[in-house]
mmCIF file of C-alpha atoms in Angstrom:
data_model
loop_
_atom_site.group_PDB
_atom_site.id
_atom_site.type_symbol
_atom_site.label_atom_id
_atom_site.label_comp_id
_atom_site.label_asym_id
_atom_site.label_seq_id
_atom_site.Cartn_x
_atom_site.Cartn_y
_atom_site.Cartn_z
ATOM 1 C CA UNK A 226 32.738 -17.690 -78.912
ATOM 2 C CA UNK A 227 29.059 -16.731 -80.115
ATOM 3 C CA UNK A 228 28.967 -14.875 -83.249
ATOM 4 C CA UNK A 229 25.587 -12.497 -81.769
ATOM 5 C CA UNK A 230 27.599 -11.436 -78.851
ATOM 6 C CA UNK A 231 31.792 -10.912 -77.906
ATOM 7 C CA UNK A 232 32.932 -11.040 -74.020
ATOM 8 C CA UNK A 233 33.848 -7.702 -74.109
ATOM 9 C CA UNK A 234 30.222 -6.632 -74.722
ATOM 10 C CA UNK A 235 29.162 -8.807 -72.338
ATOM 11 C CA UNK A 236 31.758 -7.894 -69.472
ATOM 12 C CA UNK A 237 30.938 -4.088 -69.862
ATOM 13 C CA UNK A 238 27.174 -4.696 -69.765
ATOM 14 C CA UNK A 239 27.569 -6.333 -66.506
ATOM 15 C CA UNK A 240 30.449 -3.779 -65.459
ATOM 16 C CA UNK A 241 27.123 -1.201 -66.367
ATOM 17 C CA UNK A 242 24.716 -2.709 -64.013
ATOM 18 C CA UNK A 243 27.248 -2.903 -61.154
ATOM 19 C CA UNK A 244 27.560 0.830 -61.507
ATOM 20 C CA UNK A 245 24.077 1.018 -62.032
ATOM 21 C CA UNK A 246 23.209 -0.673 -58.984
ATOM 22 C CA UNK A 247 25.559 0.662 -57.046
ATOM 23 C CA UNK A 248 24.459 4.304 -57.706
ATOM 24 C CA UNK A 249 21.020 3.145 -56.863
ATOM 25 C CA UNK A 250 21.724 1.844 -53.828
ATOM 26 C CA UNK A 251 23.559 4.641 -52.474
ATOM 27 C CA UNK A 252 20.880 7.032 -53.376
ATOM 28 C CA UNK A 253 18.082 5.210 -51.183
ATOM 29 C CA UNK A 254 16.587 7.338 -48.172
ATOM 30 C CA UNK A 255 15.621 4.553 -46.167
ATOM 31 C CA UNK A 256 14.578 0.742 -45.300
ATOM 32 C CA UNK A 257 11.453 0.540 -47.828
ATOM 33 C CA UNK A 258 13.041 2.366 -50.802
ATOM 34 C CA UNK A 259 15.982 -0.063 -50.024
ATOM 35 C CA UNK A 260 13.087 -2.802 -50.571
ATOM 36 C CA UNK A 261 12.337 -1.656 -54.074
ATOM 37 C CA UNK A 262 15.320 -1.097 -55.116
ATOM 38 C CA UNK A 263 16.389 -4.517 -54.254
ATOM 39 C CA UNK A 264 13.669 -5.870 -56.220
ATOM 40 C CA UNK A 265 14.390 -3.974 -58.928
ATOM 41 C CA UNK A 266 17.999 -5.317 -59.106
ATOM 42 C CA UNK A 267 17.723 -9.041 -57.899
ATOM 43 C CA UNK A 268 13.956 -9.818 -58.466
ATOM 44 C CA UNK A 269 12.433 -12.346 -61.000
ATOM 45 C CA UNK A 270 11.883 -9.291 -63.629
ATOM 46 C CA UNK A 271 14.985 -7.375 -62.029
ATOM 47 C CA UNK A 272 18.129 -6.158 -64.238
ATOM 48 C CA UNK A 273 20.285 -9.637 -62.689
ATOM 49 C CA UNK A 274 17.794 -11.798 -64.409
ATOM 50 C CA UNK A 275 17.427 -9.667 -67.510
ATOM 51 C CA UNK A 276 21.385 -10.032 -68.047
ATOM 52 C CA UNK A 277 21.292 -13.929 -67.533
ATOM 53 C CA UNK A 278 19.006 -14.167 -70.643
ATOM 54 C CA UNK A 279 21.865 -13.452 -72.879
ATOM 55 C CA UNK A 280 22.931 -16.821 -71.415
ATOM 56 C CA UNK A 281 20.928 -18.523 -74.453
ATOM 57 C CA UNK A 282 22.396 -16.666 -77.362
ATOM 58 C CA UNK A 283 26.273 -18.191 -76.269
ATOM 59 C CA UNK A 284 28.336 -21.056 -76.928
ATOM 60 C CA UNK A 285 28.420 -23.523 -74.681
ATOM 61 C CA UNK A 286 32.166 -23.322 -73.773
ATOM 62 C CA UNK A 287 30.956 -19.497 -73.144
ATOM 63 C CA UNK A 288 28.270 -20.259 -70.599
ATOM 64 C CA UNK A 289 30.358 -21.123 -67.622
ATOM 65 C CA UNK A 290 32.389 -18.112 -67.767
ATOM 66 C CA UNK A 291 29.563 -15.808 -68.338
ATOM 67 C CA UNK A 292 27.756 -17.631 -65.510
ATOM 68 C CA UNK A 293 30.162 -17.010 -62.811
ATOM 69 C CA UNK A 294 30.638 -13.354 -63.996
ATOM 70 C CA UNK A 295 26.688 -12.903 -62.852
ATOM 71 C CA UNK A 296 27.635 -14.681 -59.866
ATOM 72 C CA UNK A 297 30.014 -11.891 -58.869
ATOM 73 C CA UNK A 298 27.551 -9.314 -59.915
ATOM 74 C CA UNK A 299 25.146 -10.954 -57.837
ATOM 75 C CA UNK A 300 27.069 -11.302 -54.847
ATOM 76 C CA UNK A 301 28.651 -7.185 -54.728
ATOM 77 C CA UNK A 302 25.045 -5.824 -55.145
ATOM 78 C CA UNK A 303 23.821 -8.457 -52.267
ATOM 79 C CA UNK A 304 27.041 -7.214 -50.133
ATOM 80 C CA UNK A 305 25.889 -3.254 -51.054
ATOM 81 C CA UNK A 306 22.056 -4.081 -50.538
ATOM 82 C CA UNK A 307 23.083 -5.425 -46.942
ATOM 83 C CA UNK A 308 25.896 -2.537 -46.096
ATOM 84 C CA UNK A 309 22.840 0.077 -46.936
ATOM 85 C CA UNK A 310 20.571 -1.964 -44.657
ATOM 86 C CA UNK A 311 22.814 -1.652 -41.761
ATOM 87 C CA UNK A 312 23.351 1.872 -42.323
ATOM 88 C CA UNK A 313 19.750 2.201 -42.113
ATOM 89 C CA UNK A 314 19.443 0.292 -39.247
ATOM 90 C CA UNK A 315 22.111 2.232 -37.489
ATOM 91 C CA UNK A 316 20.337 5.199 -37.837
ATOM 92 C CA UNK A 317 16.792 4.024 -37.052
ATOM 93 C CA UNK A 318 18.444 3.123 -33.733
ATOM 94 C CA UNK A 319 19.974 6.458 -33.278
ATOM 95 C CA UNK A 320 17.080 8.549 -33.799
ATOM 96 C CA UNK A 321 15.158 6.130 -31.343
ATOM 97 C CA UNK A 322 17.833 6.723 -28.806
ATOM 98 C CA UNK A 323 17.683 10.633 -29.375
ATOM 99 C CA UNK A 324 13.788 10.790 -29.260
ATOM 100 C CA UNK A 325 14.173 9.178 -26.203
ATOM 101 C CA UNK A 326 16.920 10.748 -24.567
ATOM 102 C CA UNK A 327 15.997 12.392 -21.376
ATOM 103 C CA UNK A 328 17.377 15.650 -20.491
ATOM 104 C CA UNK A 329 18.860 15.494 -17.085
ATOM 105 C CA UNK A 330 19.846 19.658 -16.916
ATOM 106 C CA UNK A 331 16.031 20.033 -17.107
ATOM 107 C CA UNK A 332 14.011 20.016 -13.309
ATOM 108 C CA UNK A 333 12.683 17.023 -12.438
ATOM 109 C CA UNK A 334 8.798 16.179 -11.805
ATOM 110 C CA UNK A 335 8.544 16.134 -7.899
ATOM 111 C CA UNK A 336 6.531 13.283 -6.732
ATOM 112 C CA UNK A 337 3.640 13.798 -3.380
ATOM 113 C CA UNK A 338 5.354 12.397 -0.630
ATOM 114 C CA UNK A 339 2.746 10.397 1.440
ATOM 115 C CA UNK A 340 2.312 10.256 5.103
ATOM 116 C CA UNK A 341 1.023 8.555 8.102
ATOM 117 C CA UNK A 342 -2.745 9.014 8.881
ATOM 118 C CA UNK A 343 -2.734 10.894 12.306
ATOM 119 C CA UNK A 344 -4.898 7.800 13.921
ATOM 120 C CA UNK A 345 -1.978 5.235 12.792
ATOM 121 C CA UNK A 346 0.346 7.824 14.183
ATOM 122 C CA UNK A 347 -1.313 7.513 18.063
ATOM 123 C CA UNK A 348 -2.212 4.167 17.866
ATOM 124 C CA UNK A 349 2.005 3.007 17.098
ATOM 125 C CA UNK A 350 2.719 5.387 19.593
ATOM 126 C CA UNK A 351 0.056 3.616 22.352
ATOM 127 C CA UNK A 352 1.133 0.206 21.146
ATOM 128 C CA UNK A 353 4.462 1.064 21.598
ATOM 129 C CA UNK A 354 4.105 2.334 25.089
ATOM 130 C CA UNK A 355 1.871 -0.826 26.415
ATOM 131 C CA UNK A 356 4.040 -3.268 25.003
ATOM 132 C CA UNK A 357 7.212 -1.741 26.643
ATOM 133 C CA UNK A 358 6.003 -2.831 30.182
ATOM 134 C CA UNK A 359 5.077 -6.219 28.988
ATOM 135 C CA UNK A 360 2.099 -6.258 27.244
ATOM 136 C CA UNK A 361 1.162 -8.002 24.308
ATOM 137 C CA UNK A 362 -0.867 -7.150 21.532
ATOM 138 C CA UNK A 363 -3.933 -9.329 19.971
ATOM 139 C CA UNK A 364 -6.906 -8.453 17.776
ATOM 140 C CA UNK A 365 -10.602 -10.108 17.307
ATOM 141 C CA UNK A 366 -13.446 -10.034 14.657
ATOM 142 C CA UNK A 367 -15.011 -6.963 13.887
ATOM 143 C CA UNK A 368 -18.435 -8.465 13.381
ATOM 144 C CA UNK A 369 -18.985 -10.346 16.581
ATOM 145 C CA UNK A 370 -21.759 -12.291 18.510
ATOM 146 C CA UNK A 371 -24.160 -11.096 20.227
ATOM 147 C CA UNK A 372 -23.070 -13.603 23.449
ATOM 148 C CA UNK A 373 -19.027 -12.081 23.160
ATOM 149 C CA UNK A 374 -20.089 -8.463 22.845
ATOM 150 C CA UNK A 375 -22.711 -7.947 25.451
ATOM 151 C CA UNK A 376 -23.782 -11.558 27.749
ATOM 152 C CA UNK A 377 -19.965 -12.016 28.399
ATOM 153 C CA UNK A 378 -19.160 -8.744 29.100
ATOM 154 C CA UNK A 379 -22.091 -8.923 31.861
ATOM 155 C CA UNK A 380 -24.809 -7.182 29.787
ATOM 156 C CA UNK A 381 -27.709 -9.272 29.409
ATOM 157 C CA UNK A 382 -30.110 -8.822 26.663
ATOM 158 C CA UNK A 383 -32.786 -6.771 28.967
ATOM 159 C CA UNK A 384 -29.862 -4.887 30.357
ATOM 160 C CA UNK A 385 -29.905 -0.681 30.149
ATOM 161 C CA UNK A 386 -26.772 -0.637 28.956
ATOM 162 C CA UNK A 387 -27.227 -1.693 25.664
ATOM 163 C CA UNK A 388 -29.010 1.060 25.011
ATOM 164 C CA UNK A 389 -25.618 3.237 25.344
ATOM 165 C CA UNK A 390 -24.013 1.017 22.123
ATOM 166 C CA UNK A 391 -27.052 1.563 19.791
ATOM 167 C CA UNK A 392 -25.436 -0.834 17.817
ATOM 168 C CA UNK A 393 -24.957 -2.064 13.883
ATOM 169 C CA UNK A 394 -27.249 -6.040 13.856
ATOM 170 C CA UNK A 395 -26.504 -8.270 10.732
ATOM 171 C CA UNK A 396 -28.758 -10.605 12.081
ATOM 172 C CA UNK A 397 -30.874 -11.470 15.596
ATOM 173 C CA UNK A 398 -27.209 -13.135 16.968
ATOM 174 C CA UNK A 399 -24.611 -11.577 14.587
ATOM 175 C CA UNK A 400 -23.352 -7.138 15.182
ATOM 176 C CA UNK A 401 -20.875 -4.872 14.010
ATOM 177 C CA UNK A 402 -19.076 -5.019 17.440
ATOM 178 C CA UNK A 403 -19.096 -1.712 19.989
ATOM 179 C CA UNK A 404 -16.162 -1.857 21.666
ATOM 180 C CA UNK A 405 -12.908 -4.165 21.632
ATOM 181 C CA UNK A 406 -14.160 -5.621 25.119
ATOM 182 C CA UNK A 407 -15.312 -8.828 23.574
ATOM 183 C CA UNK A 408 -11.614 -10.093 23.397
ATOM 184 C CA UNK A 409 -11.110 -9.726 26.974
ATOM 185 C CA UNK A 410 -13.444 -12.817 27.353
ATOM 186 C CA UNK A 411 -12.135 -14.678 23.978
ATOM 187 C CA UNK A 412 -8.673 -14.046 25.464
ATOM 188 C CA UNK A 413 -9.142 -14.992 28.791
ATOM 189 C CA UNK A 414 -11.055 -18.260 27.259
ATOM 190 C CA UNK A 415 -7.881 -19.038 25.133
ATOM 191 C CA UNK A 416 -5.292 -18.470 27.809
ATOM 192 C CA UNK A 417 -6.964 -19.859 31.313
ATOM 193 C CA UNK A 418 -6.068 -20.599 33.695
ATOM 194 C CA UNK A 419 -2.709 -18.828 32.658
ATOM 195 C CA UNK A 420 -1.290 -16.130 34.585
ATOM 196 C CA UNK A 421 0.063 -13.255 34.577
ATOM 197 C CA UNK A 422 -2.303 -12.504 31.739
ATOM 198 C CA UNK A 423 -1.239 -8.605 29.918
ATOM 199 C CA UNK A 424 -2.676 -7.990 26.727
ATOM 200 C CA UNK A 425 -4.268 -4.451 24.178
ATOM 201 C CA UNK A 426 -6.409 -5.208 21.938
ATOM 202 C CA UNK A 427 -6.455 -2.436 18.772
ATOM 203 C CA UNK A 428 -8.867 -2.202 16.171
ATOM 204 C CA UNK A 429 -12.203 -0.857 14.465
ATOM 205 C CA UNK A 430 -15.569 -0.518 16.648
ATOM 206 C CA UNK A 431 -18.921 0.697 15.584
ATOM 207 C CA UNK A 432 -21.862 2.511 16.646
ATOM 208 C CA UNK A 433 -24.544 4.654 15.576
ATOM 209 C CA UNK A 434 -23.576 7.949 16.460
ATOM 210 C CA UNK A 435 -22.522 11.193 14.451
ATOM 211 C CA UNK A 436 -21.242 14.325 15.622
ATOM 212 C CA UNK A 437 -18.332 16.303 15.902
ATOM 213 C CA UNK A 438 -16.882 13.786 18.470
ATOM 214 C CA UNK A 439 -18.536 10.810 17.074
ATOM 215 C CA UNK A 440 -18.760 8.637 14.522
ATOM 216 C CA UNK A 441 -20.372 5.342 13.451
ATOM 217 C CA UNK A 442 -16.884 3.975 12.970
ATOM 218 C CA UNK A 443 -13.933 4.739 15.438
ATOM 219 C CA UNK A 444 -10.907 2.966 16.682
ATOM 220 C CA UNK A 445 -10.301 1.604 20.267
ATOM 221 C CA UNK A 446 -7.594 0.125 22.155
ATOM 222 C CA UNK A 447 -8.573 -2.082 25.075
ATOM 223 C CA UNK A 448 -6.453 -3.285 27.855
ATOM 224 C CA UNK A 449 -6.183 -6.425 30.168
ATOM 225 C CA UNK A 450 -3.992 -7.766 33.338
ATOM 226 C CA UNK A 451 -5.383 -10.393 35.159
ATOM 227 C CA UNK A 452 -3.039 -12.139 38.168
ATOM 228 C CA UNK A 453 -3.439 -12.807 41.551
ATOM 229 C CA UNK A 454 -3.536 -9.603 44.271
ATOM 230 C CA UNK A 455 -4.361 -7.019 41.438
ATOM 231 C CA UNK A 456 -5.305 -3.369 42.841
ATOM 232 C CA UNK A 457 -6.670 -0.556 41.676
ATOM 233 C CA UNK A 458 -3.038 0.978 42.497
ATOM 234 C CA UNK A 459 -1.717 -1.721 39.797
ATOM 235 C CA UNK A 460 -4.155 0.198 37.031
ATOM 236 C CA UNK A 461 -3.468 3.874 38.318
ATOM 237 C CA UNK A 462 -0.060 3.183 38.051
ATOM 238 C CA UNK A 463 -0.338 1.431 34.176
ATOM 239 C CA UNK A 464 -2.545 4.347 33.175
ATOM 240 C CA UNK A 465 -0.232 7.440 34.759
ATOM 241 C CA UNK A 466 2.801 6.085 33.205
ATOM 242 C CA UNK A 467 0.559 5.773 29.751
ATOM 243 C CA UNK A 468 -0.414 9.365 30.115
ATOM 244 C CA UNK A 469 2.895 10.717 30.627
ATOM 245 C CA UNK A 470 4.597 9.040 27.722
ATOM 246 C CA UNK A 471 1.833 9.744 25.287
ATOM 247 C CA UNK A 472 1.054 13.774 26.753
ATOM 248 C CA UNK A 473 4.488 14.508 28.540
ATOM 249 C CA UNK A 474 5.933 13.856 31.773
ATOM 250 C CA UNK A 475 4.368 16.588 34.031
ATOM 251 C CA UNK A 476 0.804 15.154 33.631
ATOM 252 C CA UNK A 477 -0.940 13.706 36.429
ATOM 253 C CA UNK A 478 -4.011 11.396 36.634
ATOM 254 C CA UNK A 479 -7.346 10.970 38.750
ATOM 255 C CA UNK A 480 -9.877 8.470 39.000
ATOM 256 C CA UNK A 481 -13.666 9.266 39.890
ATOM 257 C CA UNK A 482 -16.418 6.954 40.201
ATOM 258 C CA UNK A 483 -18.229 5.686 37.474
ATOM 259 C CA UNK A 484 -20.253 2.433 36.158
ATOM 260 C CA UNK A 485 -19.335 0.159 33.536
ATOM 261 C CA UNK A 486 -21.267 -3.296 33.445
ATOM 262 C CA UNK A 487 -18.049 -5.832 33.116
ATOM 263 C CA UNK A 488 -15.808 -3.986 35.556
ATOM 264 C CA UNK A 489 -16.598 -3.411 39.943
ATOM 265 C CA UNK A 490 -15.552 -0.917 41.296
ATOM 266 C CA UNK A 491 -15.466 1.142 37.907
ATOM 267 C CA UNK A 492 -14.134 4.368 37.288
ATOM 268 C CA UNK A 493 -13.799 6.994 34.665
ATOM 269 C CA UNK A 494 -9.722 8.791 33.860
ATOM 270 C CA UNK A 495 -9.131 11.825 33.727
ATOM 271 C CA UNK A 496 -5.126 13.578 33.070
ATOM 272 C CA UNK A 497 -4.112 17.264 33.526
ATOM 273 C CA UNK A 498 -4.245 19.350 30.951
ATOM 274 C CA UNK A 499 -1.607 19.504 29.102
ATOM 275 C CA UNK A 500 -2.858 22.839 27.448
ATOM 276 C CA UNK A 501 -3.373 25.158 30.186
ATOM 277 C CA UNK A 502 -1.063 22.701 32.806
ATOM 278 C CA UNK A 503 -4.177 22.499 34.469
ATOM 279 C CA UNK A 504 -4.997 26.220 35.128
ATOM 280 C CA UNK A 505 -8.246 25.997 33.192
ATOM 281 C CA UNK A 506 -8.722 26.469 29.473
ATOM 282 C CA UNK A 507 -11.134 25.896 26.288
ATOM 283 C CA UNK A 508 -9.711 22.845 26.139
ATOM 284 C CA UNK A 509 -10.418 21.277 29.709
ATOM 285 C CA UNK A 510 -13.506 23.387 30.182
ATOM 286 C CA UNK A 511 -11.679 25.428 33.039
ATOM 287 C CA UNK A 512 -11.495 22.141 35.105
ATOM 288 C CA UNK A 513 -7.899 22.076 34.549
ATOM 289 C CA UNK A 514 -8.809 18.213 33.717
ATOM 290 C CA UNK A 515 -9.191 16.125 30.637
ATOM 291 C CA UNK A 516 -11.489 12.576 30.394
ATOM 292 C CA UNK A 517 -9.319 9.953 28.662
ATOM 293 C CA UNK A 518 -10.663 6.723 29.712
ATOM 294 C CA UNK A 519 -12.925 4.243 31.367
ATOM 295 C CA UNK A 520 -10.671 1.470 33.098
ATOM 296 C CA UNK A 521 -12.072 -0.653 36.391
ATOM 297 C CA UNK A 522 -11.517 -4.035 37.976
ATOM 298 C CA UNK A 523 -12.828 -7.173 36.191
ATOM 299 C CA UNK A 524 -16.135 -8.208 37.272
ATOM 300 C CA UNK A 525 -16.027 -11.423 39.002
ATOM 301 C CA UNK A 526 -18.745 -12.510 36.892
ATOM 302 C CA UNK A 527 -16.657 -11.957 33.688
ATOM 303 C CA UNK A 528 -13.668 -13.658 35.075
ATOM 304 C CA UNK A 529 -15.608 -16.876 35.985
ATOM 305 C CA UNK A 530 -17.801 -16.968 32.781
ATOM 306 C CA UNK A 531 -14.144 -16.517 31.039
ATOM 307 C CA UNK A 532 -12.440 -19.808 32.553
ATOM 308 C CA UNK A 533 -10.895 -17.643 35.905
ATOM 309 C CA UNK A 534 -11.452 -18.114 39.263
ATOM 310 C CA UNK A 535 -12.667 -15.241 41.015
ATOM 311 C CA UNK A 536 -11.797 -16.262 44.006
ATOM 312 C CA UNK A 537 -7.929 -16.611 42.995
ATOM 313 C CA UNK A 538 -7.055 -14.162 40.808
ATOM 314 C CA UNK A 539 -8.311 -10.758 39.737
ATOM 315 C CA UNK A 540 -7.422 -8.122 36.837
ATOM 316 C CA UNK A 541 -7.990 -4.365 35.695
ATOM 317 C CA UNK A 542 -9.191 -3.335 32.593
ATOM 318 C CA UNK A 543 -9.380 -0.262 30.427
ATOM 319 C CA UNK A 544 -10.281 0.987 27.016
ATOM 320 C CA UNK A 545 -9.977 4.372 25.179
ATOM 321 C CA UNK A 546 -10.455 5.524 21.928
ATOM 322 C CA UNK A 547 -7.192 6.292 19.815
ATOM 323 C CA UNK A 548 -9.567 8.873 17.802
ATOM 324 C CA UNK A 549 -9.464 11.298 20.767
ATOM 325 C CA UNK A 550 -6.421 10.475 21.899
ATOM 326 C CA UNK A 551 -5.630 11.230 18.664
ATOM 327 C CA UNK A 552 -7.550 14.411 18.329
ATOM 328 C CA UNK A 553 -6.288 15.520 21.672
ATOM 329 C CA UNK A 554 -2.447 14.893 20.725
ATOM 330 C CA UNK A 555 -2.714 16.552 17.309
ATOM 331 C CA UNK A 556 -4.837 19.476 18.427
ATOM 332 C CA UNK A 557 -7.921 18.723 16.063
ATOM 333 C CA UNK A 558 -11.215 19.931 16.710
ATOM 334 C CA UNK A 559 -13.819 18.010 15.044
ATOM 335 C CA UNK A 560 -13.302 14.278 14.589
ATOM 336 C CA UNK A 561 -14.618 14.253 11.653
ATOM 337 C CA UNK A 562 -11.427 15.281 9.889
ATOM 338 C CA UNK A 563 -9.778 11.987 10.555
ATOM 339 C CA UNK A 564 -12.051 10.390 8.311
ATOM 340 C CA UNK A 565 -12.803 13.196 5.204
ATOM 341 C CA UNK A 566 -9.304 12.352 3.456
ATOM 342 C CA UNK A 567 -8.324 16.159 3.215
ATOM 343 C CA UNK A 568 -5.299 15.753 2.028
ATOM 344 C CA UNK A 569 -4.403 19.330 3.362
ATOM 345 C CA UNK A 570 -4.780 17.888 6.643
ATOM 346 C CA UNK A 571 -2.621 14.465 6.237
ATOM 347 C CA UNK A 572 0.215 17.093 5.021
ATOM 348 C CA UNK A 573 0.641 18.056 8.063
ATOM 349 C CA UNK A 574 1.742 14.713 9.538
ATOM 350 C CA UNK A 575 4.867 14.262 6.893
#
């Protein structure tokens, strides 16, 4: 035993520092005063170290005793230091949860509900109708030759007509194309000598007009049968049954003469009014009539340039803007408001 120190001073200084420490730990707030505290106890300057100095002042049968009595000491505060830790922990996590809890009694934050744009809304509808008596949809390039858009079509470069489709030129050969009639000649290319050929063709078309029922960008939907023994009753009868599924079933149809450079005999569409039921209103103008469409037989010169035979086969064709039809259907009054995004407006189409 050493004569500078007993074991029973040496057992209650380390019983002291256990309480000590203890205490201490228990009266920590949170994670970082845990920190200090813990170097405070079990650092290199901390009370631990402080009490295994008296290790030099014993015997040396004294040492291993007094060793392993540290060891304990070391080992409870480590075991408190890691239970306060936990806590901490515990409740770092709980006030995380609780700062993010979300109140479901309160109202919740109503989102905008979006809606079809009016134009997508007729052309489904028109796609839909087409392709129930067998037709097939296909689309084309937007910026088009010069050869597809006019000199197939049968509109030569010194021909009048052009001068209806003041038209969008990238370059001398290259155009923003003015109506989806090109693809009636890409099509018929593709497919020839095939028959019965029934296709629409959707999509953008530009030209350089501006008013309150134009714009330089619109949307057209073309049509195309081409067989043998094709009439002019084939088309009245495609184009009545269109009417009456897109403007209701009491509307009637009539064709007057007209010219269009790729069709012969040509003629322009008119339906009923489905406003006034053809009594005569703002609407119709008082004609008790509505213009829809342009539509004629195939020119024989577009069929042969196209890979068909006039002589033994034929076809009707037709396009019409979905903008009107659009305009028409809806009840809108300036075309312009399918293209200003007024949200007010696409509201109404939920």
């Amino acid at each position: 035993m050493s004569n500078l120190v007993t074991r029973e001073k040496l057992t209650r200084q380390v019983e002291l520092m256990g309480e000590d420490a203890a205490q201490l730990i228990a009266q920590t707030r949170h994670s970082k005063e845990l920190g200090e505290v813990r170097i405070k106890l079990l650092g290199r300057s901390g009370s631990l170290n402080n009490l295994l100095k008296e290790m030099g002042q014993l015997a040396a049968e004294d040492r291993p005793w007094y060793g392993e009595l540290c060891n304990r000491l070391r080992e409870e505060v480590t075991r408190l230091l890691a239970a306060q830790e936990e806590e901490f922990t515990q409740r770092e996590k709980e006030s995380t949860l609780l700062a993010e809890k979300i109140d479901l009694t309160l109202p919740g934050q109503m989102r905008a509900r979006g809606s079809w744009h009016p134009v997508s809304l007729a052309q489904e509808q028109m796609e839909s109708i087409f392709l129930g008596i067998g037709f097939s949809i296909v689309t084309g390039p937007e910026v088009e030759t010069d050869y597809y858009n006019f000199q197939a079509m049968n509109i030569p470069k010194d021909h009048p007509a052009r001068e209806m489709q003041d038209t969008f030129y990238l370059t001398d050969d290259l155009l923003l194309r003015t109506h989806t009639s090109p693809m009636q000649a890409r099509t018929m290319e593709r497919f020839a000598p095939q028959i019965p050929l029934k296709v629409i063709v959707p999509g953008k078309t530009y030209r350089r007009d501006e008013d309150a029922t134009h714009t330089p960008m619109f949307h057209q939907i073309e049509g195309l049968y081409v067989d043998r023994d094709v009439s002019l009753a084939h088309l009245k009868g495609v184009l009545l049954h269109f009417a009456r599924e897109m403007f209701g079933r009491e509307r009637e149809i009539r064709l007057r003469p007209s010219f269009f450079p790729f069709t012969e005999p040509s003629v322009e569409v008119d339906i009923s009014c489905f406003h006034c039921g053809g009594t005569g209103c703002r609407l119709c103008k008082q004609t008790g009539w509505i213009e829809i469409l342009g539509a004629g037989m195939v020119h024989p010169h577009v069929l042969q340039g196209s890979g068909y035979d006039p002589e033994e086969v034929n076809g009707f064709a037709f396009g019409l803007g979905i903008d009107r039809v659009a305009m028409l259907k809806f009840g809108l009054d300036d075309l312009r408001a399918l293209f200003t995004n007024d949200v007010r407006l696409l509201k109404t189409f939920h």
